[in-house]
Amino acid sequence: MEDIFQGYKGRALEVLKKFNVRVWGKAIIDTSRGEFQGTVLPRAENDDDTHIVLKIATGYNIGIDIFTIKSMKEVGYYKATYKIPEKEFPYTPNLPNVKLLGTGGTIASRLDYRTGAVIPAFSPGELYGAVPELADICNLTTEKLFAVFSENMGPEQYKALAVAIGKEIENGIDGIIIGHGTDTLSHTAAALTFMVQNPPVPIVLVGSQRSSDRPSSDAALNLMHAAYTAGHSDIAEVMVCMFGPTSDEYGFLHRGTRVRKMHSSYRSTFRTIGDTPLATVNLKDGIKPIKETYNHRRKDRKVKVLPYFEEKVSIVYYYPNMQPDIIDSLVDNGYRGIIIAGTGLGHVNKPLYSAIERAKKKGVHMFMTVQTLWGYAHMYVYDTGRDLMAKGIIPAENMLPETAYIKLGWVLGQTDDPEEVKRLMLTPINDEITLREPYNGYLIYQGGVPEVEEFIRKFRK
Amino acid sequence: MEDIFQGYKGRALEVLKKFNVRVWGKAIIDTSRGEFQGTVLPRAENDDDTHIVLKIATGYNIGIDIFTIKSMKEVGYYKATYKIPEKEFPYTPNLPNVKLLGTGGTIASRLDYRTGAVIPAFSPGELYGAVPELADICNLTTEKLFAVFSENMGPEQYKALAVAIGKEIENGIDGIIIGHGTDTLSHTAAALTFMVQNPPVPIVLVGSQRSSDRPSSDAALNLMHAAYTAGHSDIAEVMVCMFGPTSDEYGFLHRGTRVRKMHSSYRSTFRTIGDTPLATVNLKDGIKPIKETYNHRRKDRKVKVLPYFEEKVSIVYYYPNMQPDIIDSLVDNGYRGIIIAGTGLGHVNKPLYSAIERAKKKGVHMFMTVQTLWGYAHMYVYDTGRDLMAKGIIPAENMLPETAYIKLGWVLGQTDDPEEVKRLMLTPINDEITLREPYNGYLIYQGGVPEVEEFIRKFRK
């Protein structure tokens, strides 16, 4: 017997029954937040019985809160035929063993990646059904660590991930993939770079920007690239593996400390800032390093896991006319560290000086980054910068504001001694500070296209 | 008789005399902030008698606070021969009349642009001496409105500038240049776009990234381009005129609402975000519009000056694990408006929900922007976004966080009515919100180089 309410249960199921709307029915839903039209999608096994998932005309899947629903009406029916065949993931003796750690949502589902809705492929068998190429790349096992949306990831999850990674490495794994929503993927990558040092195997964070059932989805490709990298790369670092910039011919590997999301919806959203990407990856050519030096894969099982984080750290993003109360409030609320994202070479306005002095007296650790994202905090150039340094703000060179936030939290989790904090902050663990930014690391990197390379060479600083 | 302490006075002069160090002397200065070596530069007329300006080996000029000086020693002497011949700025009847409004520092000096030190060319005669090409472009007059470093510019200066611009327009000027430090130049450009609406003539903000005495200085070129634009452009909008991206063959004109500083030290730092630049400018080819539609120059003297600003507005730049106290403190401190720079399509974490609800109850106006800078806040896609909208946060489409901050201050200076605030915020005045972002507006724009255009065309979203 066919399940016309496939995957729905509890209160969501009651609502569908009440209004006689089936899974795969085209429905018009009147809610307190407006009217929605689309196809009711099946749901996968999950604990949520308060949403009905609708695929709307834009291609996005949205979850309708059942408590907002005033009425629903089925106005058509079309059952999509795709499904994931559940098959046993084949074991091939010569292939590397890769572990996929899930953090939330699904990866390589046939439907929305992030809401966790509908035919999620997570078990090795499901992933094999959805992306059979994986079986030619590695022997895959999976473990769901938590079910958290990307924007709700934080120190607790970073620490748990670091510990889990450490265990996998001890147990002999050849490479690790971490499935992650894209919103804060780069923050987690920075945290794991600091928390899991000198790993002998690749640690690859991957996500997707487009729902797997959309023709333009990057989910399967990113996952294949991540699996290849985890299993075969000689680069043993914490990396982000996401869609390349020009085509789907290759993906980029980014260092976890220098990567940032630069577009809210494009697939080519992750960019290495202030440097070139670490490498390109595709299944035809394998891994092609762009950076000359990196941490190499080793046979040993040595790894330093440092799962520390002081949560009383904040970012102050400077804007004109900022008033001292912004910093005073942080001090009063017990914050121990502040990353300032200043203007220009690392400046803020004069009205903040008194608050900065007060923060310094209370032992708050303050570091300056630049909101231009590219370039260095050079605070010796102008009066303003030198004044701020004299008041105790330390320039964090070309560390990204987000990376500096994660690193300061990690450092303050270990020490409150100002000199030691400064030393740890300014000693790069994996290129979060570099000596120089290459000319072709500004805004866009494009290797392999001679005309563009030539253009970038001419691109004057 | 030669002035061996040229331009120094008061306490700074006393220090030079005490240590027998002359202007143009190569000096080693021991200070409480370390040792500095360089050439003591002459100072221009100014009210500062507490700094000695030193050109150091990097090419930067730095101002040494005299109160930090322990000792100075002259170890050499070389008088630079360049000087600005002060000549009368020629008046040519057929050329347009352009007014340069100064905000601080100097423009097209032979030395440091921003510290205001040494042979600043500001009067028409000095500017003519420094950049004689200006006399072929326009009839220039100048007025120094204030002397404020870029990072100290704020609402008070925005309002005064708007009023001054209005008066110039009424008095018949053909175009206006505003000399400005680069740190917050784009914020001022956004403010003037909102405060001076539908102007009949171009309003052009210009600065320079490199000191005028350095071979790579962009000061003179930017100024010539700005003068040409102010005097001759058919585009009558608030624009930023700065160094182009590939060479000094042309400058870019950027809309004041869509421009952002993207590198702390490169000359090609100002970029139009989420769109193509408005136009290119050089003296050979004039203005070449890239955007098809713009506000055209008019003969009439009509202009709407709206010099309003509510200062209790802030930006909250989201980071993982942000706690509600960040927003609670703003509410407690009487803030009336908050721009959130969220992750992804416009998200923050669940722990902030209660603080957001409380802020909303207190009548705080909250708008969502994206910290990816490129792309839109699309809050209907995920549960998180819809939850936040239900709590009263309004997505600001593709408005830049900085522009949204300036606009919300300007809007709240006029009304506190939620519906009117929303209407004003979401009704674009000059493309701070656009219907779509063109494919070649992502990260880098390069017109005129066919290979690069082709590359960008292939550049898949």
PDB file of C-alpha atoms in Angstrom, chain A residues 169-402:
ATOM      1  CA  ILE A 169      42.626   9.272  13.501  1.00  0.00           C
ATOM      2  CA  GLU A 170      43.708   7.041  16.392  1.00  0.00           C
ATOM      3  CA  ASN A 171      41.523   4.287  14.984  1.00  0.00           C
ATOM      4  CA  GLY A 172      43.379   4.404  11.697  1.00  0.00           C
ATOM      5  CA  ILE A 173      41.089   6.253   9.299  1.00  0.00           C
ATOM      6  CA  ASP A 174      42.639   7.479   6.018  1.00  0.00           C
ATOM      7  CA  GLY A 175      40.641  10.685   5.793  1.00  0.00           C
ATOM      8  CA  ILE A 176      37.691  12.518   7.307  1.00  0.00           C
ATOM      9  CA  ILE A 177      34.801  14.380   5.688  1.00  0.00           C
ATOM     10  CA  ILE A 178      32.618  16.734   7.719  1.00  0.00           C
ATOM     11  CA  GLY A 179      29.212  17.490   6.239  1.00  0.00           C
ATOM     12  CA  HIS A 180      28.189  21.004   7.226  1.00  0.00           C
ATOM     13  CA  GLY A 181      25.701  23.688   6.268  1.00  0.00           C
ATOM     14  CA  THR A 182      27.414  26.505   4.410  1.00  0.00           C
ATOM     15  CA  ASP A 183      26.468  29.472   6.652  1.00  0.00           C
ATOM     16  CA  THR A 184      29.223  29.012   9.234  1.00  0.00           C
ATOM     17  CA  LEU A 185      31.242  26.278   7.533  1.00  0.00           C
ATOM     18  CA  SER A 186      34.320  28.506   7.421  1.00  0.00           C
ATOM     19  CA  HIS A 187      34.110  29.295  11.149  1.00  0.00           C
ATOM     20  CA  THR A 188      34.049  25.586  11.947  1.00  0.00           C
ATOM     21  CA  ALA A 189      36.979  25.040   9.575  1.00  0.00           C
ATOM     22  CA  ALA A 190      38.990  27.695  11.442  1.00  0.00           C
ATOM     23  CA  ALA A 191      38.052  26.190  14.827  1.00  0.00           C
ATOM     24  CA  LEU A 192      39.114  22.692  13.751  1.00  0.00           C
ATOM     25  CA  THR A 193      42.410  24.032  12.367  1.00  0.00           C
ATOM     26  CA  PHE A 194      43.263  25.313  15.836  1.00  0.00           C
ATOM     27  CA  MET A 195      41.778  22.392  17.767  1.00  0.00           C
ATOM     28  CA  VAL A 196      43.214  19.535  15.671  1.00  0.00           C
ATOM     29  CA  GLN A 197      46.847  20.320  14.976  1.00  0.00           C
ATOM     30  CA  ASN A 198      49.307  18.527  12.756  1.00  0.00           C
ATOM     31  CA  PRO A 199      46.860  15.838  11.641  1.00  0.00           C
ATOM     32  CA  PRO A 200      48.321  12.916   9.650  1.00  0.00           C
ATOM     33  CA  VAL A 201      45.294  12.760   7.298  1.00  0.00           C
ATOM     34  CA  PRO A 202      43.061  15.223   5.409  1.00  0.00           C
ATOM     35  CA  ILE A 203      40.111  16.727   7.270  1.00  0.00           C
ATOM     36  CA  VAL A 204      37.671  18.024   4.670  1.00  0.00           C
ATOM     37  CA  LEU A 205      34.629  20.181   5.360  1.00  0.00           C
ATOM     38  CA  VAL A 206      31.972  20.119   2.666  1.00  0.00           C
ATOM     39  CA  GLY A 207      28.497  21.483   2.073  1.00  0.00           C
ATOM     40  CA  SER A 208      26.317  22.491  -0.813  1.00  0.00           C
ATOM     41  CA  GLN A 209      24.649  25.716  -1.839  1.00  0.00           C
ATOM     42  CA  ARG A 210      21.900  24.202  -3.969  1.00  0.00           C
ATOM     43  CA  SER A 211      19.311  21.621  -3.058  1.00  0.00           C
ATOM     44  CA  SER A 212      20.177  18.212  -4.495  1.00  0.00           C
ATOM     45  CA  ASP A 213      17.056  17.923  -6.578  1.00  0.00           C
ATOM     46  CA  ARG A 214      17.815  21.101  -8.522  1.00  0.00           C
ATOM     47  CA  PRO A 215      19.577  20.617 -11.842  1.00  0.00           C
ATOM     48  CA  SER A 216      22.309  23.030 -10.778  1.00  0.00           C
ATOM     49  CA  SER A 217      23.002  21.323  -7.454  1.00  0.00           C
ATOM     50  CA  ASP A 218      26.596  21.243  -6.318  1.00  0.00           C
ATOM     51  CA  ALA A 219      25.930  18.629  -3.630  1.00  0.00           C
ATOM     52  CA  ALA A 220      27.034  15.443  -5.402  1.00  0.00           C
ATOM     53  CA  LEU A 221      30.058  17.047  -7.034  1.00  0.00           C
ATOM     54  CA  ASN A 222      31.264  18.646  -3.815  1.00  0.00           C
ATOM     55  CA  LEU A 223      30.825  15.341  -1.996  1.00  0.00           C
ATOM     56  CA  MET A 224      32.778  13.404  -4.625  1.00  0.00           C
ATOM     57  CA  HIS A 225      35.566  15.967  -4.507  1.00  0.00           C
ATOM     58  CA  ALA A 226      35.595  15.875  -0.709  1.00  0.00           C
ATOM     59  CA  ALA A 227      35.690  12.058  -0.674  1.00  0.00           C
ATOM     60  CA  TYR A 228      38.538  12.042  -3.180  1.00  0.00           C
ATOM     61  CA  THR A 229      40.441  14.614  -1.137  1.00  0.00           C
ATOM     62  CA  ALA A 230      39.869  12.800   2.155  1.00  0.00           C
ATOM     63  CA  GLY A 231      40.909   9.468   0.723  1.00  0.00           C
ATOM     64  CA  HIS A 232      43.697  10.359  -1.675  1.00  0.00           C
ATOM     65  CA  SER A 233      45.132  13.819  -0.998  1.00  0.00           C
ATOM     66  CA  ASP A 234      48.677  14.171   0.225  1.00  0.00           C
ATOM     67  CA  ILE A 235      47.578  17.437   1.876  1.00  0.00           C
ATOM     68  CA  ALA A 236      46.851  16.628   5.513  1.00  0.00           C
ATOM     69  CA  GLU A 237      45.209  19.826   6.725  1.00  0.00           C
ATOM     70  CA  VAL A 238      41.798  21.108   7.731  1.00  0.00           C
ATOM     71  CA  MET A 239      40.297  22.183   4.408  1.00  0.00           C
ATOM     72  CA  VAL A 240      37.074  23.413   2.909  1.00  0.00           C
ATOM     73  CA  CYS A 241      36.181  21.622  -0.341  1.00  0.00           C
ATOM     74  CA  MET A 242      33.614  23.537  -2.365  1.00  0.00           C
ATOM     75  CA  PHE A 243      32.607  24.452  -5.894  1.00  0.00           C
ATOM     76  CA  GLY A 244      35.307  26.071  -8.044  1.00  0.00           C
ATOM     77  CA  PRO A 245      34.986  29.517  -9.492  1.00  0.00           C
ATOM     78  CA  THR A 246      34.490  29.094 -13.217  1.00  0.00           C
ATOM     79  CA  SER A 247      32.849  25.804 -13.935  1.00  0.00           C
ATOM     80  CA  ASP A 248      32.126  22.420 -12.484  1.00  0.00           C
ATOM     81  CA  GLU A 249      35.381  21.128 -13.944  1.00  0.00           C
ATOM     82  CA  TYR A 250      37.011  21.270 -10.551  1.00  0.00           C
ATOM     83  CA  GLY A 251      36.483  22.122  -6.931  1.00  0.00           C
ATOM     84  CA  PHE A 252      38.717  24.258  -4.758  1.00  0.00           C
ATOM     85  CA  LEU A 253      40.431  23.238  -1.561  1.00  0.00           C
ATOM     86  CA  HIS A 254      40.725  26.208   0.799  1.00  0.00           C
ATOM     87  CA  ARG A 255      42.766  26.433   3.985  1.00  0.00           C
ATOM     88  CA  GLY A 256      40.372  26.453   6.913  1.00  0.00           C
ATOM     89  CA  THR A 257      41.785  29.716   8.264  1.00  0.00           C
ATOM     90  CA  ARG A 258      41.634  31.823   5.089  1.00  0.00           C
ATOM     91  CA  VAL A 259      38.271  30.951   3.620  1.00  0.00           C
ATOM     92  CA  ARG A 260      35.103  32.986   3.648  1.00  0.00           C
ATOM     93  CA  LYS A 261      31.611  32.809   2.202  1.00  0.00           C
ATOM     94  CA  MET A 262      31.320  35.690  -0.272  1.00  0.00           C
ATOM     95  CA  HIS A 263      27.912  35.227  -1.904  1.00  0.00           C
ATOM     96  CA  SER A 264      24.646  34.407  -0.205  1.00  0.00           C
ATOM     97  CA  SER A 265      23.360  32.134  -2.999  1.00  0.00           C
ATOM     98  CA  TYR A 266      25.992  31.390  -5.699  1.00  0.00           C
ATOM     99  CA  ARG A 267      27.656  27.981  -5.694  1.00  0.00           C
ATOM    100  CA  SER A 268      31.099  29.559  -6.116  1.00  0.00           C
ATOM    101  CA  THR A 269      30.661  31.315  -2.790  1.00  0.00           C
ATOM    102  CA  PHE A 270      33.689  30.085  -0.822  1.00  0.00           C
ATOM    103  CA  ARG A 271      36.858  32.023  -1.571  1.00  0.00           C
ATOM    104  CA  THR A 272      40.323  31.986  -0.138  1.00  0.00           C
ATOM    105  CA  ILE A 273      40.909  35.570   1.041  1.00  0.00           C
ATOM    106  CA  GLY A 274      44.340  37.170   0.850  1.00  0.00           C
ATOM    107  CA  ASP A 275      45.973  34.133  -0.706  1.00  0.00           C
ATOM    108  CA  THR A 276      45.451  31.677  -3.528  1.00  0.00           C
ATOM    109  CA  PRO A 277      43.422  28.564  -2.806  1.00  0.00           C
ATOM    110  CA  LEU A 278      45.387  25.576  -1.545  1.00  0.00           C
ATOM    111  CA  ALA A 279      44.618  23.278  -4.486  1.00  0.00           C
ATOM    112  CA  THR A 280      42.124  22.236  -7.119  1.00  0.00           C
ATOM    113  CA  VAL A 281      40.459  18.842  -7.132  1.00  0.00           C
ATOM    114  CA  ASN A 282      38.566  16.781  -9.666  1.00  0.00           C
ATOM    115  CA  LEU A 283      38.201  13.074 -10.352  1.00  0.00           C
ATOM    116  CA  LYS A 284      40.051  13.244 -13.683  1.00  0.00           C
ATOM    117  CA  ASP A 285      43.226  15.014 -12.575  1.00  0.00           C
ATOM    118  CA  GLY A 286      43.107  14.440  -8.842  1.00  0.00           C
ATOM    119  CA  ILE A 287      44.537  17.058  -6.497  1.00  0.00           C
ATOM    120  CA  LYS A 288      46.626  19.845  -8.036  1.00  0.00           C
ATOM    121  CA  PRO A 289      48.293  21.931  -5.339  1.00  0.00           C
ATOM    122  CA  ILE A 290      48.460  25.679  -5.979  1.00  0.00           C
ATOM    123  CA  LYS A 291      50.353  26.473  -2.784  1.00  0.00           C
ATOM    124  CA  GLU A 292      53.870  25.123  -2.776  1.00  0.00           C
ATOM    125  CA  THR A 293      54.061  24.125   0.872  1.00  0.00           C
ATOM    126  CA  TYR A 294      51.560  22.249   2.957  1.00  0.00           C
ATOM    127  CA  ASN A 295      51.308  19.641   5.669  1.00  0.00           C
ATOM    128  CA  HIS A 296      51.861  16.182   4.149  1.00  0.00           C
ATOM    129  CA  ARG A 297      49.958  12.969   4.835  1.00  0.00           C
ATOM    130  CA  ARG A 298      51.698  10.645   7.270  1.00  0.00           C
ATOM    131  CA  LYS A 299      51.408   7.018   8.288  1.00  0.00           C
ATOM    132  CA  ASP A 300      51.649   7.731  12.013  1.00  0.00           C
ATOM    133  CA  ARG A 301      48.592   8.359  14.154  1.00  0.00           C
ATOM    134  CA  LYS A 302      49.933  11.363  16.031  1.00  0.00           C
ATOM    135  CA  VAL A 303      47.640  14.369  16.347  1.00  0.00           C
ATOM    136  CA  LYS A 304      47.310  17.141  18.890  1.00  0.00           C
ATOM    137  CA  VAL A 305      43.710  17.707  19.932  1.00  0.00           C
ATOM    138  CA  LEU A 306      43.179  20.980  21.822  1.00  0.00           C
ATOM    139  CA  PRO A 307      39.429  21.316  22.382  1.00  0.00           C
ATOM    140  CA  TYR A 308      39.353  24.626  24.252  1.00  0.00           C
ATOM    141  CA  PHE A 309      37.144  27.666  23.855  1.00  0.00           C
ATOM    142  CA  GLU A 310      36.424  30.723  25.993  1.00  0.00           C
ATOM    143  CA  GLU A 311      32.945  31.847  25.020  1.00  0.00           C
ATOM    144  CA  LYS A 312      33.218  35.456  26.251  1.00  0.00           C
ATOM    145  CA  VAL A 313      34.692  36.769  23.033  1.00  0.00           C
ATOM    146  CA  SER A 314      33.048  39.153  20.582  1.00  0.00           C
ATOM    147  CA  ILE A 315      33.555  40.969  17.277  1.00  0.00           C
ATOM    148  CA  VAL A 316      33.112  44.746  17.154  1.00  0.00           C
ATOM    149  CA  TYR A 317      32.515  45.750  13.549  1.00  0.00           C
ATOM    150  CA  TYR A 318      33.400  49.425  13.356  1.00  0.00           C
ATOM    151  CA  TYR A 319      31.061  51.946  11.722  1.00  0.00           C
ATOM    152  CA  PRO A 320      31.276  55.768  11.604  1.00  0.00           C
ATOM    153  CA  ASN A 321      30.124  57.488  14.771  1.00  0.00           C
ATOM    154  CA  MET A 322      30.408  54.316  16.857  1.00  0.00           C
ATOM    155  CA  GLN A 323      29.956  55.247  20.527  1.00  0.00           C
ATOM    156  CA  PRO A 324      31.912  53.925  23.534  1.00  0.00           C
ATOM    157  CA  ASP A 325      28.847  52.180  24.998  1.00  0.00           C
ATOM    158  CA  ILE A 326      29.351  49.399  22.443  1.00  0.00           C
ATOM    159  CA  ILE A 327      32.669  48.453  24.050  1.00  0.00           C
ATOM    160  CA  ASP A 328      31.658  49.418  27.612  1.00  0.00           C
ATOM    161  CA  SER A 329      28.730  46.982  27.454  1.00  0.00           C
ATOM    162  CA  LEU A 330      31.005  44.128  26.426  1.00  0.00           C
ATOM    163  CA  VAL A 331      33.345  44.865  29.311  1.00  0.00           C
ATOM    164  CA  ASP A 332      30.441  45.150  31.758  1.00  0.00           C
ATOM    165  CA  ASN A 333      29.041  41.851  30.508  1.00  0.00           C
ATOM    166  CA  GLY A 334      32.314  40.097  31.294  1.00  0.00           C
ATOM    167  CA  TYR A 335      33.758  39.670  27.818  1.00  0.00           C
ATOM    168  CA  ARG A 336      37.419  38.683  27.927  1.00  0.00           C
ATOM    169  CA  GLY A 337      38.358  39.224  24.305  1.00  0.00           C
ATOM    170  CA  ILE A 338      37.336  41.593  21.526  1.00  0.00           C
ATOM    171  CA  ILE A 339      38.178  41.389  17.836  1.00  0.00           C
ATOM    172  CA  ILE A 340      37.769  44.804  16.243  1.00  0.00           C
ATOM    173  CA  ALA A 341      37.118  44.912  12.506  1.00  0.00           C
ATOM    174  CA  GLY A 342      38.413  48.423  11.862  1.00  0.00           C
ATOM    175  CA  THR A 343      38.398  50.661   8.820  1.00  0.00           C
ATOM    176  CA  GLY A 344      41.371  51.154   6.506  1.00  0.00           C
ATOM    177  CA  LEU A 345      44.617  49.901   7.986  1.00  0.00           C
ATOM    178  CA  GLY A 346      42.963  49.262  11.361  1.00  0.00           C
ATOM    179  CA  HIS A 347      41.292  52.385  12.705  1.00  0.00           C
ATOM    180  CA  VAL A 348      38.368  53.413  14.863  1.00  0.00           C
ATOM    181  CA  ASN A 349      37.178  56.859  15.868  1.00  0.00           C
ATOM    182  CA  LYS A 350      38.406  58.926  18.815  1.00  0.00           C
ATOM    183  CA  PRO A 351      35.217  58.601  20.939  1.00  0.00           C
ATOM    184  CA  LEU A 352      36.094  54.914  21.476  1.00  0.00           C
ATOM    185  CA  TYR A 353      39.503  55.646  23.006  1.00  0.00           C
ATOM    186  CA  SER A 354      38.239  55.986  26.596  1.00  0.00           C
ATOM    187  CA  ALA A 355      36.261  52.738  26.365  1.00  0.00           C
ATOM    188  CA  ILE A 356      39.297  50.959  24.922  1.00  0.00           C
ATOM    189  CA  GLU A 357      41.460  52.210  27.778  1.00  0.00           C
ATOM    190  CA  ARG A 358      38.897  51.003  30.288  1.00  0.00           C
ATOM    191  CA  ALA A 359      38.661  47.603  28.614  1.00  0.00           C
ATOM    192  CA  LYS A 360      42.448  47.304  28.666  1.00  0.00           C
ATOM    193  CA  LYS A 361      42.527  48.131  32.392  1.00  0.00           C
ATOM    194  CA  LYS A 362      40.029  45.335  33.005  1.00  0.00           C
ATOM    195  CA  GLY A 363      42.359  42.937  31.205  1.00  0.00           C
ATOM    196  CA  VAL A 364      40.288  42.518  28.060  1.00  0.00           C
ATOM    197  CA  HIS A 365      42.374  41.237  25.150  1.00  0.00           C
ATOM    198  CA  MET A 366      41.848  43.312  22.005  1.00  0.00           C
ATOM    199  CA  PHE A 367      43.051  42.595  18.484  1.00  0.00           C
ATOM    200  CA  MET A 368      42.615  44.649  15.331  1.00  0.00           C
ATOM    201  CA  THR A 369      41.576  43.206  11.979  1.00  0.00           C
ATOM    202  CA  VAL A 370      40.440  44.999   8.817  1.00  0.00           C
ATOM    203  CA  GLN A 371      36.926  45.050   7.428  1.00  0.00           C
ATOM    204  CA  THR A 372      38.320  45.397   3.923  1.00  0.00           C
ATOM    205  CA  LEU A 373      39.015  41.625   4.360  1.00  0.00           C
ATOM    206  CA  TRP A 374      41.978  41.853   1.975  1.00  0.00           C
ATOM    207  CA  GLY A 375      45.187  43.451   3.219  1.00  0.00           C
ATOM    208  CA  TYR A 376      46.892  43.941   6.573  1.00  0.00           C
ATOM    209  CA  ALA A 377      46.185  45.877   9.734  1.00  0.00           C
ATOM    210  CA  HIS A 378      49.143  48.273   9.540  1.00  0.00           C
ATOM    211  CA  MET A 379      48.728  50.387  12.627  1.00  0.00           C
ATOM    212  CA  TYR A 380      52.080  52.116  12.604  1.00  0.00           C
ATOM    213  CA  VAL A 381      51.268  54.277   9.587  1.00  0.00           C
ATOM    214  CA  TYR A 382      48.916  56.840  11.077  1.00  0.00           C
ATOM    215  CA  ASP A 383      48.507  58.580  14.406  1.00  0.00           C
ATOM    216  CA  THR A 384      45.212  56.801  14.939  1.00  0.00           C
ATOM    217  CA  GLY A 385      46.789  53.380  14.606  1.00  0.00           C
ATOM    218  CA  ARG A 386      49.692  54.214  16.877  1.00  0.00           C
ATOM    219  CA  ASP A 387      47.329  55.710  19.463  1.00  0.00           C
ATOM    220  CA  LEU A 388      45.278  52.516  19.433  1.00  0.00           C
ATOM    221  CA  MET A 389      48.362  50.318  19.764  1.00  0.00           C
ATOM    222  CA  ALA A 390      49.527  52.448  22.702  1.00  0.00           C
ATOM    223  CA  LYS A 391      46.143  51.764  24.305  1.00  0.00           C
ATOM    224  CA  GLY A 392      46.753  48.027  24.044  1.00  0.00           C
ATOM    225  CA  ILE A 393      45.151  46.973  20.784  1.00  0.00           C
ATOM    226  CA  ILE A 394      47.323  44.489  18.912  1.00  0.00           C
ATOM    227  CA  PRO A 395      47.203  44.372  15.110  1.00  0.00           C
ATOM    228  CA  ALA A 396      46.367  40.840  13.941  1.00  0.00           C
ATOM    229  CA  GLU A 397      48.171  41.339  10.600  1.00  0.00           C
ATOM    230  CA  ASN A 398      46.068  39.835   7.795  1.00  0.00           C
ATOM    231  CA  MET A 399      43.983  37.476   9.905  1.00  0.00           C
ATOM    232  CA  LEU A 400      40.340  37.493   8.805  1.00  0.00           C
ATOM    233  CA  PRO A 401      37.986  38.973  11.443  1.00  0.00           C
ATOM    234  CA  GLU A 402      36.034  35.701  11.677  1.00  0.00           C
TER     235      GLU A 402
END
